[in-house]
PDB file of C-alpha atoms in Angstrom:
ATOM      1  CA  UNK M 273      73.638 -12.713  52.164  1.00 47.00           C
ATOM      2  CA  UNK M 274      70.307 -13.819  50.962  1.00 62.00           C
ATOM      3  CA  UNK M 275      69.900 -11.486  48.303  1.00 62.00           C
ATOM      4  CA  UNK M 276      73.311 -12.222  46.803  1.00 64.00           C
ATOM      5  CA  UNK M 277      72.334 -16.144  46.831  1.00 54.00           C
ATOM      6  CA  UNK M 278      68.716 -15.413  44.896  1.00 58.00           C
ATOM      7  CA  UNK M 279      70.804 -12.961  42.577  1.00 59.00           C
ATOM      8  CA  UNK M 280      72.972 -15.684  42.337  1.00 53.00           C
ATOM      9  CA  UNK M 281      69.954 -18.911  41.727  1.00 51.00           C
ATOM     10  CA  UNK M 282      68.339 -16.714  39.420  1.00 56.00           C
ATOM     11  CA  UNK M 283      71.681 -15.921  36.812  1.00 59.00           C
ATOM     12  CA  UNK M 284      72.234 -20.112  37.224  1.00 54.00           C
ATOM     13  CA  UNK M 285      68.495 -20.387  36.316  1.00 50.00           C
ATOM     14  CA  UNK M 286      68.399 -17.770  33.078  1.00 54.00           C
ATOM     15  CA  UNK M 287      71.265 -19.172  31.571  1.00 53.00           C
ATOM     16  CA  UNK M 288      69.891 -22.817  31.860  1.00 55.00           C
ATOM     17  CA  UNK M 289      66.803 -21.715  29.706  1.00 54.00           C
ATOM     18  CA  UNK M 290      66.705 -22.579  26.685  1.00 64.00           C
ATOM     19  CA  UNK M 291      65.082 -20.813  23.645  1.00 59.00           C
ATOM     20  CA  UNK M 292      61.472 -21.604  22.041  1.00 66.00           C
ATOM     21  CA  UNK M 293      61.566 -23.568  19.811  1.00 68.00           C
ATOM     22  CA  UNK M 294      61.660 -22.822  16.204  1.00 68.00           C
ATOM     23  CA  UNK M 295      57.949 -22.218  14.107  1.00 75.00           C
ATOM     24  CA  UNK M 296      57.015 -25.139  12.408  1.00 86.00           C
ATOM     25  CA  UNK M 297      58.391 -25.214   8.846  1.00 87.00           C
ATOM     26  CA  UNK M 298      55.121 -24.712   6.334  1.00 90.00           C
ATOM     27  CA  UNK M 299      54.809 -27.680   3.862  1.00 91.00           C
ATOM     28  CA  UNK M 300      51.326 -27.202   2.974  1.00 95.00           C
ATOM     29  CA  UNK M 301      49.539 -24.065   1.470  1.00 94.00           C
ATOM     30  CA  UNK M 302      46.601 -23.811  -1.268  1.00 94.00           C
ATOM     31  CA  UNK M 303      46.839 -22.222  -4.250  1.00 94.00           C
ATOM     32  CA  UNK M 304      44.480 -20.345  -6.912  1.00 93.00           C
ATOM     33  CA  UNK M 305      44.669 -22.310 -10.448  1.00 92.00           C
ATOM     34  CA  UNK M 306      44.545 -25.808 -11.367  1.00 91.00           C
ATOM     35  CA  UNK M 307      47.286 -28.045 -10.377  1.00 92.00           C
ATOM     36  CA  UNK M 308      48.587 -28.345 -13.868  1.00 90.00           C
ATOM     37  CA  UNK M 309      49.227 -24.224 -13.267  1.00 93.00           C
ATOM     38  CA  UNK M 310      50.778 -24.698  -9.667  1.00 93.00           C
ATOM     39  CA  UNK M 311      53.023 -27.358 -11.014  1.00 92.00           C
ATOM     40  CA  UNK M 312      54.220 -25.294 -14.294  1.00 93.00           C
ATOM     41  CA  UNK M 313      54.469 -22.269 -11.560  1.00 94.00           C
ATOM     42  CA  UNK M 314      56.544 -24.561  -9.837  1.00 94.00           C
ATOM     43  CA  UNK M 315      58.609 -26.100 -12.160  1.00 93.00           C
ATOM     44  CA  UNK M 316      59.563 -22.429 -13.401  1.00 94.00           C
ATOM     45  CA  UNK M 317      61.150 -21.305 -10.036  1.00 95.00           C
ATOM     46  CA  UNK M 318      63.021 -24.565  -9.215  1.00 94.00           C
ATOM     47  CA  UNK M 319      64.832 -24.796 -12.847  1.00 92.00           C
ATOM     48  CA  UNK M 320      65.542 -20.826 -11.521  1.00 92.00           C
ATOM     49  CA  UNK M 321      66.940 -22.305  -8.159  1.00 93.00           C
ATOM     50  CA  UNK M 322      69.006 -25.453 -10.362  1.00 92.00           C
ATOM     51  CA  UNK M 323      66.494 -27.961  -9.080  1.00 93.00           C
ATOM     52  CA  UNK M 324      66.335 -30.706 -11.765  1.00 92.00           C
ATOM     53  CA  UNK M 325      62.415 -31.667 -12.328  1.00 88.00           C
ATOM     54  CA  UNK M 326      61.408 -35.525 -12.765  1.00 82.00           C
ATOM     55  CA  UNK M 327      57.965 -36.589 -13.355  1.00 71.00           C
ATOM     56  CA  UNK M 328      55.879 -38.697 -10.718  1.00 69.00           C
ATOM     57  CA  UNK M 329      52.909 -40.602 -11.496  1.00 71.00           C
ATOM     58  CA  UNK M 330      49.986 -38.303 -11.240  1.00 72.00           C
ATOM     59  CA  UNK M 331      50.127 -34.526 -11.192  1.00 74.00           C
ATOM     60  CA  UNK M 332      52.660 -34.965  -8.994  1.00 82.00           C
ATOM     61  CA  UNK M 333      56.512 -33.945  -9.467  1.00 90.00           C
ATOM     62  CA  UNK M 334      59.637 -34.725  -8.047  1.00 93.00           C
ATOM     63  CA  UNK M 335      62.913 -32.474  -7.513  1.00 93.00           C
ATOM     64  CA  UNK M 336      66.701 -32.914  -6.925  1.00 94.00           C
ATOM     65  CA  UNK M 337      69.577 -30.712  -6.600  1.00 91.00           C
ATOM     66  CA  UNK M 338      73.117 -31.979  -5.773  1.00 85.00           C
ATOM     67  CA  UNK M 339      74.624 -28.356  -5.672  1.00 88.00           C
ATOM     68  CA  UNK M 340      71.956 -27.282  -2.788  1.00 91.00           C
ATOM     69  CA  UNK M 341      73.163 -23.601  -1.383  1.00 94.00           C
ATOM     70  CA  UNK M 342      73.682 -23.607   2.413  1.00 94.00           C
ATOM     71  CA  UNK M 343      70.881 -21.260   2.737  1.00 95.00           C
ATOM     72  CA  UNK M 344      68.689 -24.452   2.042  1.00 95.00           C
ATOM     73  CA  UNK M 345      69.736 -26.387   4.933  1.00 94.00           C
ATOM     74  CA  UNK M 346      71.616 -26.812   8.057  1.00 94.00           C
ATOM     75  CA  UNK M 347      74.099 -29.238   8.267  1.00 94.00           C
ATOM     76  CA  UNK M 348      76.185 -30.254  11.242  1.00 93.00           C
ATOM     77  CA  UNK M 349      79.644 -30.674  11.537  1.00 91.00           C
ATOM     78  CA  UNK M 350      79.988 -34.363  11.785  1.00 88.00           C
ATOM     79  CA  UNK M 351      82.668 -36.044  14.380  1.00 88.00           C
ATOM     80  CA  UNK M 352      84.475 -39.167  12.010  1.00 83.00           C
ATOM     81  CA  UNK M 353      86.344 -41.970  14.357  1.00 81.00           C
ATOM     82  CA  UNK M 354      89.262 -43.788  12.898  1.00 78.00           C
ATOM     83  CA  UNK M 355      88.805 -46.986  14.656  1.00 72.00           C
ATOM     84  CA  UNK M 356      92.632 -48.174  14.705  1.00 65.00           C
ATOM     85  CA  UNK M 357      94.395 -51.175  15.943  1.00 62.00           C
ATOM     86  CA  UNK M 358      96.723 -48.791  17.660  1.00 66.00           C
ATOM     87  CA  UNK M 359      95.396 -45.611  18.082  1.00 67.00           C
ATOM     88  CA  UNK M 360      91.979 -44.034  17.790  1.00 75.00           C
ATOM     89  CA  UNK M 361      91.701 -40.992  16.113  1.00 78.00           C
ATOM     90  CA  UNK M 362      89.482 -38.184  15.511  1.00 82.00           C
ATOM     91  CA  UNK M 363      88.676 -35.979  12.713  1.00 83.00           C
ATOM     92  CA  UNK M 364      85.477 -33.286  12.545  1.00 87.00           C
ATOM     93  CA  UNK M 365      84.536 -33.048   9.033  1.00 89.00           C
ATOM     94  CA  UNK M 366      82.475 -30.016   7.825  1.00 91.00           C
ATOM     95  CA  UNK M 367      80.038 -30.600   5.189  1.00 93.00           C
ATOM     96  CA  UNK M 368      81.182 -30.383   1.639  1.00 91.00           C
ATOM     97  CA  UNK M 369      78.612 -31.362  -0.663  1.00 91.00           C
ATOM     98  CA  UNK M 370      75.010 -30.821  -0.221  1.00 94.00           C
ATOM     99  CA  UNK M 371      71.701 -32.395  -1.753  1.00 96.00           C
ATOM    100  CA  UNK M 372      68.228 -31.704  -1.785  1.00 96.00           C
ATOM    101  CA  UNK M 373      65.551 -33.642  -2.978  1.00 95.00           C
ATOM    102  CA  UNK M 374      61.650 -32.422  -2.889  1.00 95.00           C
ATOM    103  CA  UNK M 375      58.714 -34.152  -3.967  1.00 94.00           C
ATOM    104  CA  UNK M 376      56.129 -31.949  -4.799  1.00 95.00           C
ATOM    105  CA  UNK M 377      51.678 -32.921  -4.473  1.00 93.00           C
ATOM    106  CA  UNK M 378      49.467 -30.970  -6.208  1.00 93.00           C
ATOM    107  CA  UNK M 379      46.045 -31.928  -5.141  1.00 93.00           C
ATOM    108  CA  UNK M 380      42.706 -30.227  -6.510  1.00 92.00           C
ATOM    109  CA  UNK M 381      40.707 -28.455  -3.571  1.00 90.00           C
ATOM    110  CA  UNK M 382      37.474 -26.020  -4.830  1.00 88.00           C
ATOM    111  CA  UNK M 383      38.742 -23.536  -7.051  1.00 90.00           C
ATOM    112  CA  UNK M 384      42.322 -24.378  -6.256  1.00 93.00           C
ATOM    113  CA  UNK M 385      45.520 -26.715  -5.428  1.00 94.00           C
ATOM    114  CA  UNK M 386      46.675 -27.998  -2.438  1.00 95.00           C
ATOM    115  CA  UNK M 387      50.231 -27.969  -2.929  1.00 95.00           C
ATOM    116  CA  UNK M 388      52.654 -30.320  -0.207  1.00 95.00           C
ATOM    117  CA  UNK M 389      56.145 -30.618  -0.501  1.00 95.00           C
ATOM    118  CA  UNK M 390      58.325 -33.286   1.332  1.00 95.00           C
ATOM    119  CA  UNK M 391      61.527 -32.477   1.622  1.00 96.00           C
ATOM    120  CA  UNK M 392      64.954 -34.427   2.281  1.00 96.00           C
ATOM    121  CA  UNK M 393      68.490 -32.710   2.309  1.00 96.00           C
ATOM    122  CA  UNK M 394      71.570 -34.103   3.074  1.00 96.00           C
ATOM    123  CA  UNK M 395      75.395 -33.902   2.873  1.00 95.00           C
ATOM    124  CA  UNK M 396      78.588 -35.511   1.883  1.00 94.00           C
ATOM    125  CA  UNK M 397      81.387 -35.344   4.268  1.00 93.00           C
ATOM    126  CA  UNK M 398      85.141 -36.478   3.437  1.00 91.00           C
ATOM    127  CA  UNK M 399      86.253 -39.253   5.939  1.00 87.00           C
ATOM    128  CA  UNK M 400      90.117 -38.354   5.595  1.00 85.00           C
ATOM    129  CA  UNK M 401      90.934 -41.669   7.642  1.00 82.00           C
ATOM    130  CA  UNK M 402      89.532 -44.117   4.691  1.00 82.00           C
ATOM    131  CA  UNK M 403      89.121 -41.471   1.900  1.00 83.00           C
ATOM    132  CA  UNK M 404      85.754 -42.397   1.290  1.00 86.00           C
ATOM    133  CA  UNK M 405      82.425 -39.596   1.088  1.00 90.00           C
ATOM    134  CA  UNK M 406      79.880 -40.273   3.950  1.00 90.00           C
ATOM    135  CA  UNK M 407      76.788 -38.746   4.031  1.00 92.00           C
ATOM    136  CA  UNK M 408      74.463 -37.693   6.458  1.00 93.00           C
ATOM    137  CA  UNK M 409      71.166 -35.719   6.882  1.00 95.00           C
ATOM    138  CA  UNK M 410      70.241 -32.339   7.295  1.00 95.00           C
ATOM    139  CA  UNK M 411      67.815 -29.984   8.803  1.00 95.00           C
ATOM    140  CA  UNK M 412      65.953 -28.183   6.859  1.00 95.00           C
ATOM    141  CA  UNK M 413      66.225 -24.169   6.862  1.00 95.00           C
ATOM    142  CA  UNK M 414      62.504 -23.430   5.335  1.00 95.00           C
ATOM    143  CA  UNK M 415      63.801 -21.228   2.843  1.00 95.00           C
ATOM    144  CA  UNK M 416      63.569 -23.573  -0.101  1.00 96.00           C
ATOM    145  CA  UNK M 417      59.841 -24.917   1.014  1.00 96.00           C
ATOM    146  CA  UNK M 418      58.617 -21.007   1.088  1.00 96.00           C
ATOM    147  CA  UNK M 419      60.117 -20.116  -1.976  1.00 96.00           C
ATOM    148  CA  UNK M 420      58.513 -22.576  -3.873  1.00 96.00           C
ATOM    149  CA  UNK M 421      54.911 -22.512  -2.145  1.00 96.00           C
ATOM    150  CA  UNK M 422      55.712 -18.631  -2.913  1.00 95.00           C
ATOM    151  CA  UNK M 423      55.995 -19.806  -6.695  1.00 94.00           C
ATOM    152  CA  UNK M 424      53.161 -21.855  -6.632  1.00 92.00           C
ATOM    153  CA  UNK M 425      50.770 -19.363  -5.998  1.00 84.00           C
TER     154      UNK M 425
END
């Protein structure tokens, strides 16, 4: 009977594990070239991926999407409450819209750039009880932060 129990323990035990998690998500990486290279590098591949470029103070840049592909980021299915006199209800609203916003440092180091990226994604969700957007964060995949260190050198 013992060995059926430990068989048993163990199979409760394994499926309570839970998996590692993730690798970080790389922000940072240096560069060969100047920043003013990195950043024109840079500014190349995100009008390629739709990102719209605005100008920070500094060498540094700023970037926005409000079309960002799903590949981008992960974004939950949210759960919306109705809040009623009468009745509470419940809706779960996937995420329609998404947005991604990434400012960009370029930072000289030796004989290259340190290039950091901050990013923020979110979505807009439809809250069919008031008919009004909501929006909410996401987390981010790491797709769009490689492909543009990838661009910047």
């Amino acid at each position: 009977m013992r060995p059926i129990a430990s068989i048993c323990l163990a199979t409760v035990l394994a499926s309570c594990a839970t998996a590692p998690p993730p690798p970080p998500i790389e922000t940072v990486r240096s560069v060969s070239g100047t920043p003013d290279e990195a950043r024109e590098r840079i500014q190349a591949a995100a009008s390629g991926l739709g990102l719209a470029a605005q100008a920070e103070p500094g060498p540094g840049l700023r970037l926005a999407s409000t079309g960002a592909p799903p590949e981008w980021a992960d974004c939950p299915t949210i759960v919306i409450r109705s809040d009623g006199e009468v009745v509470n209800r419940v809706d779960f609203a996937a995420p329609q819209a998404r947005m991604a916003e990434v400012s960009v440092g370029l930072v000289p180091a030796g004989q290259g750039t340190t290039v950091s990226l901050s990013p923020s994604f979110s979505a807009t969700y439809r809250d069919i009880f008031r008919n009004l957007p909501r929006t909410g964060p996401c987390a981010s995949t790491g797709v769009l932060e490689r492909t543009l260190l990838d661009a910047a050198g």
